[in-house]
mmCIF file of C-alpha atoms in Angstrom:
data_model
loop_
_atom_site.group_PDB
_atom_site.id
_atom_site.type_symbol
_atom_site.label_atom_id
_atom_site.label_comp_id
_atom_site.label_asym_id
_atom_site.label_seq_id
_atom_site.Cartn_x
_atom_site.Cartn_y
_atom_site.Cartn_z
ATOM 1 C CA MET A 83 -3.932 -9.527 -2.702
ATOM 2 C CA THR A 84 -0.760 -11.995 -2.136
ATOM 3 C CA VAL A 85 1.417 -12.244 1.162
ATOM 4 C CA ASP A 86 5.340 -12.769 0.273
ATOM 5 C CA ASN A 87 7.453 -14.693 2.407
ATOM 6 C CA SER A 88 10.210 -14.750 0.164
ATOM 7 C CA THR A 89 13.261 -15.171 1.964
ATOM 8 C CA THR A 90 16.682 -12.970 1.889
ATOM 9 C CA GLY A 91 19.737 -14.650 2.977
ATOM 10 C CA GLY A 92 18.293 -17.530 3.771
ATOM 11 C CA MET A 93 15.532 -16.099 6.752
ATOM 12 C CA GLU A 94 12.772 -15.939 6.375
ATOM 13 C CA MET A 95 11.629 -11.962 6.307
ATOM 14 C CA GLU A 96 10.541 -10.758 9.745
ATOM 15 C CA THR A 97 7.480 -8.617 8.298
ATOM 16 C CA PRO A 98 5.532 -10.465 5.472
ATOM 17 C CA THR A 99 4.710 -7.832 2.877
ATOM 18 C CA TYR A 100 1.263 -7.849 1.359
ATOM 19 C CA ARG A 101 1.349 -7.178 -2.437
ATOM 20 C CA SER A 102 -1.960 -5.829 -4.300
ATOM 21 C CA ASP A 103 -2.774 -4.001 -7.542
ATOM 22 C CA TRP A 104 -4.425 -0.519 -7.072
ATOM 23 C CA THR A 105 -5.450 -0.581 -11.056
ATOM 24 C CA GLU A 106 -7.751 -2.916 -9.968
ATOM 25 C CA PHE A 107 -9.988 0.116 -8.176
ATOM 26 C CA GLU A 108 -10.995 3.491 -9.581
ATOM 27 C CA ARG A 109 -8.397 5.280 -7.514
ATOM 28 C CA PRO A 110 -5.036 4.337 -5.799
ATOM 29 C CA SER A 111 -6.475 5.827 -2.292
ATOM 30 C CA THR A 112 -9.116 3.728 -2.705
ATOM 31 C CA ALA A 113 -6.867 0.717 -2.694
ATOM 32 C CA VAL A 114 -4.309 1.716 -0.374
ATOM 33 C CA VAL A 115 -7.446 1.677 2.514
ATOM 34 C CA VAL A 116 -8.280 -1.686 1.158
ATOM 35 C CA ALA A 117 -4.883 -3.493 1.263
ATOM 36 C CA VAL A 118 -4.141 -2.164 4.815
ATOM 37 C CA ALA A 119 -7.338 -3.240 6.054
ATOM 38 C CA GLU A 120 -6.503 -6.946 4.631
ATOM 39 C CA ALA A 121 -2.898 -6.629 5.857
ATOM 40 C CA THR A 122 -4.030 -5.814 9.072
ATOM 41 C CA GLY A 123 -7.360 -7.367 9.798
ATOM 42 C CA VAL A 124 -8.696 -3.947 10.984
ATOM 43 C CA GLU A 125 -12.123 -3.033 9.278
ATOM 44 C CA ALA A 126 -11.201 -0.795 6.377
ATOM 45 C CA ASP A 127 -13.802 1.804 8.698
ATOM 46 C CA GLN A 128 -12.149 1.409 11.735
ATOM 47 C CA LEU A 129 -8.670 2.771 9.819
ATOM 48 C CA PRO A 130 -7.706 6.511 10.301
ATOM 49 C CA VAL A 131 -8.802 8.401 7.157
ATOM 50 C CA LEU A 132 -6.306 8.066 4.996
ATOM 51 C CA ASN A 133 -5.546 12.108 4.097
ATOM 52 C CA GLU A 134 -4.925 12.527 7.833
ATOM 53 C CA TYR A 135 -1.289 10.679 6.973
ATOM 54 C CA VAL A 136 -1.311 11.845 2.825
ATOM 55 C CA ASP A 137 -3.406 13.898 0.774
ATOM 56 C CA GLY A 138 -5.157 10.807 -0.879
ATOM 57 C CA ASP A 139 -6.127 13.321 -4.229
ATOM 58 C CA ALA A 140 -2.478 13.725 -4.827
ATOM 59 C CA LEU A 141 -1.787 10.627 -4.725
ATOM 60 C CA ASP A 142 -4.717 9.817 -7.287
ATOM 61 C CA THR A 143 -3.474 11.906 -9.407
ATOM 62 C CA LEU A 144 0.571 11.547 -9.192
ATOM 63 C CA LEU A 145 -0.232 7.643 -9.798
ATOM 64 C CA ARG A 146 -2.609 7.449 -12.830
ATOM 65 C CA GLN A 147 -1.180 10.176 -14.296
ATOM 66 C CA SER A 148 2.459 9.505 -14.093
ATOM 67 C CA ASN A 149 4.340 7.501 -17.125
ATOM 68 C CA ALA A 150 7.614 8.381 -15.824
ATOM 69 C CA GLY A 151 7.599 5.743 -12.921
ATOM 70 C CA VAL A 152 6.693 6.921 -10.093
ATOM 71 C CA GLU A 153 6.562 5.583 -6.582
ATOM 72 C CA VAL A 154 5.583 7.189 -3.317
ATOM 73 C CA SER A 155 6.323 5.780 -0.061
ATOM 74 C CA PHE A 156 4.916 6.961 3.043
ATOM 75 C CA GLU A 157 3.629 5.634 6.714
ATOM 76 C CA TYR A 158 -0.588 5.378 7.113
ATOM 77 C CA ASP A 159 -1.259 4.017 10.605
ATOM 78 C CA THR A 160 0.767 0.932 11.858
ATOM 79 C CA VAL A 161 2.382 0.222 8.737
ATOM 80 C CA THR A 162 4.530 1.650 5.617
ATOM 81 C CA VAL A 163 3.209 2.010 2.139
ATOM 82 C CA ARG A 164 4.510 1.648 -1.398
ATOM 83 C CA ALA A 165 2.833 2.630 -4.623
ATOM 84 C CA SER A 166 3.864 2.743 -7.660
ATOM 85 C CA SER A 167 2.477 4.408 -11.530
ATOM 86 C CA ASP A 168 2.550 0.416 -12.861
ATOM 87 C CA GLY A 169 0.028 -0.056 -10.176
ATOM 88 C CA ARG A 170 2.239 -2.447 -7.654
ATOM 89 C CA LEU A 171 1.187 -1.636 -3.939
ATOM 90 C CA ASP A 172 3.170 -3.365 -0.766
ATOM 91 C CA VAL A 173 2.350 -2.771 2.480
ATOM 92 C CA GLU A 174 4.124 -3.479 5.341
ATOM 93 C CA SER A 175 4.445 -3.586 9.692
ATOM 94 C CA LEU A 176 6.144 -0.719 10.582
ATOM 95 C CA ARG A 177 6.342 -3.247 13.998
#
């Protein structure tokens, strides 16, 4: 996972974006939980259940079986998650 501290208009971004590649995992939903844990410093087993925010099975199916350039965005606990069918996974703080 990497942190994008890029600048916009000469100013540092207010919230860093944590980037990962969900294709390194068997399931995109697993990658989301791991990425959010790393981005927030909270142990994965201490995070709320992902299915309370988004249907993990549907997320897996949508991202793994899509050739149409699908991008999904949702709030999970204290972050916004963006995942795309090309493997990109971004986690950004809501605060």
